[in-house]
Coordinates of C-alpha atoms and ligand atoms in Angstrom, one line a residue:
M1 CA 11.5 -21.7 7.2
I2 CA 9.1 -20.2 9.8
I3 CA 9.5 -16.4 9.9
L4 CA 8.1 -13.9 12.2
G5 CA 7.3 -10.7 10.3
I6 CA 7.0 -7.3 11.9
E7 CA 5.6 -4.1 10.4
S8 CA 5.3 -0.7 12.1
S9 CA 6.1 1.8 9.3
C10 CA 2.9 4.0 9.6
D11 CA -0.2 3.6 11.7
E12 CA -0.5 -0.3 11.9
T13 CA 1.3 -2.4 14.4
A14 CA 1.4 -5.8 12.8
A15 CA 2.9 -9.2 13.3
A16 CA 2.7 -12.4 11.3
V17 CA 4.1 -15.9 11.0
V18 CA 4.7 -17.2 7.6
K19 CA 6.1 -20.6 6.5
D20 CA 8.4 -20.6 3.5
G21 CA 7.5 -17.2 2.1
T22 CA 3.9 -18.3 1.0
S23 CA 2.0 -19.9 3.7
T24 CA 0.5 -17.6 6.3
L25 CA 0.1 -19.3 9.7
A26 CA -1.1 -16.1 11.3
S27 CA -1.4 -12.4 10.7
V28 CA -2.4 -9.8 13.3
V29 CA -2.9 -6.1 12.6
S30 CA -3.6 -3.6 15.2
S31 CA -4.8 -0.3 13.6
Q32 CA -4.4 3.1 15.2
V33 CA -7.2 4.6 13.0
Q34 CA -9.1 5.5 16.1
V35 CA -6.2 7.5 17.5
H36 CA -5.5 9.6 14.4
H37 CA -9.0 9.9 13.1
R38 CA -9.7 13.2 15.0
Y39 CA -6.5 14.9 13.5
G40 CA -7.6 14.0 9.8
G41 CA -4.2 12.2 9.4
V42 CA -1.3 10.3 11.1
V43 CA 0.4 12.1 13.9
P44 CA 3.9 10.6 13.9
E45 CA 4.5 11.1 17.7
L46 CA 1.4 9.4 18.6
A47 CA 2.0 6.6 16.2
S48 CA 5.3 5.9 17.7
R49 CA 3.8 5.7 21.2
K50 CA 1.0 3.4 20.2
H51 CA 3.5 1.0 18.3
I52 CA 5.4 0.7 21.7
E53 CA 2.2 -0.2 23.5
A54 CA 1.0 -2.6 20.9
I55 CA 4.1 -4.5 19.7
V56 CA 4.4 -7.1 22.5
P57 CA 0.6 -8.0 22.6
V58 CA 0.4 -8.2 18.7
V59 CA 3.5 -10.4 18.5
D60 CA 2.1 -12.7 21.4
E61 CA -1.2 -12.8 19.6
A62 CA 0.3 -13.8 16.3
L63 CA 2.4 -16.6 17.9
T64 CA -0.6 -17.9 19.8
A65 CA -2.7 -17.9 16.6
A66 CA -0.1 -19.8 14.9
G67 CA 0.1 -22.3 17.6
L68 CA 3.7 -21.6 18.3
T69 CA 6.0 -20.1 21.1
L70 CA 9.1 -18.1 20.4
S71 CA 11.3 -21.2 20.1
G72 CA 9.3 -22.1 17.1
I73 CA 10.5 -19.1 15.3
E74 CA 13.5 -19.6 13.0
A75 CA 14.1 -16.1 11.7
I76 CA 12.7 -12.6 11.9
A77 CA 11.9 -10.0 9.1
A78 CA 11.0 -6.4 10.0
T79 CA 10.1 -3.3 7.9
R80 CA 13.2 -1.1 7.7
G81 CA 11.6 1.7 5.6
P82 CA 10.3 3.8 4.0
G83 CA 7.9 5.3 6.5
L84 CA 7.9 7.2 9.7
V85 CA 11.3 7.0 11.4
G86 CA 9.9 7.0 15.0
A87 CA 7.3 4.3 14.0
L88 CA 9.7 2.2 12.1
L89 CA 12.2 2.2 15.0
V90 CA 9.8 0.5 17.3
G91 CA 9.1 -2.6 15.1
F92 CA 12.9 -2.7 13.7
S93 CA 14.4 -2.4 17.3
F94 CA 12.1 -5.0 18.7
A95 CA 13.1 -7.4 15.8
K96 CA 16.7 -6.7 16.3
S97 CA 16.7 -7.3 20.1
L98 CA 14.4 -10.4 19.8
A99 CA 16.5 -12.0 17.2
Y100 CA 19.7 -11.2 19.3
A101 CA 18.1 -12.7 22.4
L102 CA 16.9 -15.9 20.5
E103 CA 20.2 -16.0 18.5
I104 CA 18.4 -16.5 15.2
P105 CA 18.9 -14.6 11.8
W106 CA 16.9 -11.5 11.1
V107 CA 16.7 -9.1 8.1
G108 CA 15.3 -5.6 7.4
V109 CA 12.9 -5.3 4.5
N110 CA 11.7 -2.5 2.1
H111 CA 8.0 -1.9 2.8
L112 CA 7.3 -1.4 -0.8
E113 CA 8.9 -4.8 -1.8
G114 CA 6.6 -6.2 0.8
H115 CA 3.5 -4.9 -0.9
I116 CA 4.7 -6.2 -4.4
N117 CA 5.3 -9.6 -2.7
S118 CA 1.7 -9.7 -1.2
V119 CA 0.5 -11.5 -4.3
F120 CA 2.7 -14.4 -3.6
L121 CA 0.7 -15.1 -0.3
E122 CA -2.3 -15.9 -2.4
P123 CA -2.8 -19.1 -4.4
D124 CA -2.0 -18.8 -8.1
P125 CA 0.7 -16.0 -8.0
P126 CA 2.1 -14.3 -11.1
S127 CA 5.1 -15.8 -12.7
F128 CA 8.1 -13.5 -13.5
P129 CA 8.3 -11.0 -15.0
F130 CA 5.3 -9.0 -14.4
V131 CA 4.4 -5.3 -13.9
A132 CA 3.2 -4.1 -10.4
L133 CA 1.0 -1.2 -9.9
L134 CA 1.6 -0.1 -6.3
V135 CA -0.9 2.3 -4.9
S136 CA -0.9 3.4 -1.2
G137 CA -1.2 6.3 1.0
G138 CA 2.5 7.2 0.5
H139 CA 3.5 5.8 -2.8
T140 CA 2.0 5.4 -6.4
S141 CA 4.5 3.7 -8.6
I142 CA 4.8 1.1 -11.4
Y143 CA 7.4 -1.5 -11.3
Y144 CA 9.0 -4.1 -13.7
V145 CA 9.4 -7.0 -11.4
T146 CA 11.9 -9.7 -12.4
D147 CA 12.3 -11.5 -9.0
H148 CA 10.9 -11.4 -5.4
T149 CA 13.7 -8.9 -4.5
C150 CA 14.3 -7.3 -8.0
A151 CA 11.9 -4.5 -8.9
E152 CA 12.8 -1.7 -11.4
M153 CA 10.8 1.5 -11.0
M154 CA 9.2 2.5 -14.4
G155 CA 7.3 5.5 -12.9
Q156 CA 6.0 7.2 -10.0
T157 CA 3.9 10.0 -8.7
R158 CA 5.3 13.5 -9.0
D159 CA 3.4 14.9 -6.3
D160 CA 0.6 13.3 -4.2
A161 CA 0.1 9.4 -3.9
A162 CA -3.2 8.1 -5.0
G163 CA -4.3 7.2 -1.5
E164 CA -3.3 10.6 -0.3
A165 CA -5.5 12.2 -2.8
F166 CA -8.4 10.0 -1.6
D167 CA -7.6 11.0 2.0
K168 CA -7.4 14.7 1.1
V169 CA -10.6 14.9 -0.9
A170 CA -12.5 13.0 1.9
K171 CA -11.2 15.7 4.4
M172 CA -12.3 18.5 2.2
L173 CA -15.8 16.9 2.0
D174 CA -15.7 16.3 5.8
L175 CA -16.1 12.5 5.4
G176 CA -13.6 11.3 7.9
Y177 CA -10.2 9.6 7.9
P178 CA -8.7 7.5 6.2
G179 CA -10.8 8.6 3.3
G180 CA -10.2 5.8 0.7
G181 CA -12.7 3.2 2.1
I182 CA -15.3 6.0 2.5
I183 CA -15.0 7.4 -0.8
D184 CA -15.2 3.9 -2.2
R185 CA -18.6 3.2 -0.5
L186 CA -20.1 6.6 -1.3
A187 CA -18.9 6.6 -5.0
Q188 CA -21.1 3.3 -5.3
K189 CA -24.2 5.5 -4.9
G190 CA -23.0 8.2 -7.3
D191 CA -22.8 8.7 -11.1
P192 CA -19.2 8.9 -12.3
A193 CA -20.1 10.8 -15.4
K194 CA -22.1 13.6 -13.8
I195 CA -19.3 15.7 -12.6
R196 CA -16.1 15.2 -14.7
F197 CA -12.7 16.1 -13.1
P198 CA -9.5 16.3 -15.2
R199 CA -7.5 13.1 -15.9
S200 CA -3.8 13.8 -15.5
Y201 CA -1.9 11.6 -18.0
L202 CA 1.1 14.0 -18.2
D203 CA 2.9 13.3 -21.4
K204 CA 2.0 10.0 -23.3
F205 CA 5.4 8.5 -22.9
T206 CA 5.8 8.6 -19.1
Y207 CA 4.6 6.2 -16.5
D208 CA 4.7 9.1 -13.9
F209 CA 1.4 10.2 -12.2
S210 CA 0.3 13.5 -10.7
F211 CA -2.8 13.8 -8.5
S212 CA -2.4 17.3 -7.1
G213 CA -4.4 18.8 -10.1
I214 CA -7.5 16.8 -9.5
K215 CA -7.2 17.4 -5.8
S216 CA -7.4 21.2 -6.6
A217 CA -10.2 20.6 -9.1
V218 CA -12.4 19.0 -6.5
H219 CA -11.5 22.0 -4.0
R220 CA -12.5 24.5 -6.7
Y221 CA -15.7 22.6 -7.4
I222 CA -16.5 22.7 -3.7
A223 CA -15.7 26.4 -3.4
N224 CA -17.9 27.2 -6.5
H225 CA -20.8 25.0 -5.3
R226 CA -21.1 26.0 -1.6
D227 CA -24.8 25.6 -1.5
Q228 CA -25.2 22.5 -3.4
Y229 CA -22.2 20.4 -2.9
T230 CA -23.3 18.5 0.2
E231 CA -26.2 16.9 -1.7
Q232 CA -23.9 15.9 -4.5
I233 CA -21.3 14.0 -2.4
P234 CA -21.9 10.7 -4.1
D235 CA -21.5 12.0 -7.6
I236 CA -18.4 14.1 -6.6
T237 CA -16.8 11.1 -5.0
A238 CA -17.7 8.9 -8.1
G239 CA -16.3 11.5 -10.5
F240 CA -13.2 12.0 -8.5
Q241 CA -12.5 8.3 -8.0
E242 CA -13.1 7.4 -11.8
A243 CA -10.7 10.3 -12.9
V244 CA -7.9 8.7 -10.6
L245 CA -8.6 5.2 -11.5
E246 CA -8.7 5.7 -15.3
V247 CA -5.1 7.0 -15.2
L248 CA -4.0 4.2 -13.0
S249 CA -5.5 1.5 -15.1
Y250 CA -4.3 3.1 -18.3
K251 CA -0.7 3.5 -17.3
A252 CA -0.4 0.0 -15.8
I253 CA -1.7 -1.7 -18.8
R254 CA 0.6 0.3 -21.2
A255 CA 3.6 -0.5 -18.9
A256 CA 2.7 -4.3 -19.1
M257 CA 2.3 -4.1 -22.9
D258 CA 5.5 -2.1 -23.4
K259 CA 7.4 -4.6 -21.4
G260 CA 5.8 -7.7 -23.0
C261 CA 4.3 -9.0 -19.7
D262 CA 0.9 -10.6 -19.6
R263 CA 0.6 -10.2 -16.0
I264 CA -0.2 -7.1 -13.7
A265 CA 0.0 -7.2 -9.9
L266 CA -2.3 -4.6 -8.2
V267 CA -0.9 -4.0 -4.5
G268 CA -1.1 -1.5 -1.7
G269 CA -3.9 0.1 0.4
V270 CA -5.7 1.5 -2.6
A271 CA -5.8 -1.9 -4.2
A272 CA -8.7 -2.5 -1.8
N273 CA -10.8 -0.2 -3.8
S274 CA -13.7 -2.0 -5.2
R275 CA -14.0 0.0 -8.5
L276 CA -10.3 -0.3 -9.3
R277 CA -10.2 -4.0 -8.6
E278 CA -13.0 -4.4 -11.1
K279 CA -11.9 -1.8 -13.7
L280 CA -8.3 -2.9 -13.9
A281 CA -9.3 -6.6 -14.2
T282 CA -11.8 -5.6 -17.1
D283 CA -9.5 -3.1 -19.0
A284 CA -6.6 -5.6 -18.7
G285 CA -8.7 -8.5 -19.8
R286 CA -9.7 -6.6 -23.0
E287 CA -6.0 -6.6 -23.8
G288 CA -5.4 -10.2 -23.0
L289 CA -3.6 -9.5 -19.7
R290 CA -4.3 -11.1 -16.4
V291 CA -4.5 -9.1 -13.1
H292 CA -3.5 -10.5 -9.7
I293 CA -4.9 -8.8 -6.7
P294 CA -4.4 -9.8 -3.1
S295 CA -7.4 -10.3 -0.9
I296 CA -8.4 -7.0 1.1
D297 CA -6.4 -8.0 4.3
L298 CA -3.2 -8.2 2.3
C299 CA -3.7 -4.8 0.4
G300 CA -3.3 -2.7 3.6
D301 CA -0.2 -2.6 5.6
N302 CA 0.4 -6.1 7.2
A303 CA 3.4 -8.1 8.4
A304 CA 2.6 -11.3 6.4
M305 CA 4.1 -9.5 3.2
I306 CA 7.1 -8.5 5.1
A307 CA 7.8 -12.0 6.3
G308 CA 7.1 -13.1 2.8
V309 CA 9.7 -11.0 1.1
G310 CA 12.1 -11.5 4.1
Y311 CA 12.1 -15.2 3.3
H312 CA 13.8 -14.6 0.0
Y313 CA 16.6 -12.5 1.5
L314 CA 17.1 -14.8 4.3
K315 CA 17.3 -17.9 1.9
A316 CA 19.9 -16.0 -0.2
G317 CA 22.0 -15.7 3.0
I318 CA 21.4 -11.9 3.5
R319 CA 21.2 -10.9 7.3
A320 CA 20.8 -7.6 9.1
E321 CA 23.5 -6.3 11.3
L322 CA 23.1 -5.0 14.9
H323 CA 24.3 -1.5 13.8
D324 CA 21.6 -1.3 10.9
D325 CA 19.2 1.5 11.1
V326 CA 15.7 2.5 9.7
F327 CA 15.2 4.8 6.6
S328 CA 12.4 7.2 6.0
R329 CA 12.7 7.5 2.2
S330 CA 13.5 5.1 -0.6
I331 CA 17.0 6.0 -2.1
Ligands
KG4_401 O1 -0.7 0.6 2.0 P1 -1.5 1.4 3.0 O2 -2.2 0.6 4.0 O3 -0.5 2.3 3.8 C1 0.6 3.0 3.2 O4 1.8 2.3 3.1 O5 0.3 4.1 2.8 O6 -2.4 2.4 2.2 C2 -3.2 3.3 3.0 C3 -4.0 4.0 2.0 C4 -4.9 5.3 2.5 O7 -4.6 6.4 1.7 C5 -6.4 4.8 2.4 O8 -7.2 5.8 2.3 C6 -6.2 3.9 1.1 O9 -5.0 3.2 1.2 N1 -7.4 3.0 1.0 C7 -8.3 3.0 -0.1 C8 -9.2 2.1 0.2 N2 -8.9 1.4 1.3 C9 -7.7 2.0 1.7 N3 -8.2 3.8 -1.1 C10 -9.3 3.7 -2.0 N4 -10.3 2.8 -1.8 C11 -10.3 1.9 -0.7 N5 -11.2 1.1 -0.6
ZN402 ZN1 2.0 0.3 2.9

């Protein structure tokens, strides 16, 4: 089944053509980073407008790259939520009208299930069940995954998402937006042990996270070192990053061991972090666990993962209705 995937939940307009849920024929992502950069975060109204401008060219480009025309598309999968409602509506309404015009089936997909399924677009995917650590700008959660469309949440952040903490710390240090990739690069030049920030494990038995404390700790450090901190940015970013990643790695491994799974999938925008990729694989390897991490292109928001999970719903006969609407938060 050849599926056109559409993603517009935040600041990326994306379209992809995926065959049978695993083989990506084309994947196009148009980022709005330049638009939101000067505001230090995503401006929802601007995001919606940019999605409207980008959606048709992005879909066209994906079809051309796949060597297809619209008549070659057998079904459509579009992100239904969670995300920014105005942004989601652009991709979702586009998918709805295109499917209606082409008289083909379509389905609305949960963005987070898309991220979890991103590992199936790579060769050698994990077998079920496995534990997924989903770390992005909007979410930080651990799931017990028993099927493509079946993920039980074991824990989640009680305040900021990990990616949000990266973005906010980058903003405090005046490094630019989005901050994750910038901190990743700067931290490589710093010493993670030089400035120690608190690790927030909460209590030992929870898989929940909290990143607001470390964000405040960095803020306090900057306030108390007004004259020196600009020279210490590599060490500050390395110290901050290590404190966040240590907790992520520890909890994901404990979740897998508690569930008796020998596989962990690391997914979401923060899964692009070079230190996290290396650390989780090493820490998990020590416990005899294997980590599956998608390539960098599949960590950030993309439509291939949406088409990938959409395939499993469509195969099971699940279809969206014309009156279906988007949602901003997971229920
Ligand atoms: O999954 P994603 O593209 O969008 C959401 O669904 O949120 O994730 C975006 C987040 C941003 O917070 C960004 O700073 C973070 O992923 N990010 C990174 C890296 N690249 C992107 N965080 C840490 N290290 C990176 N290399
Ligand atoms: Zn995402």
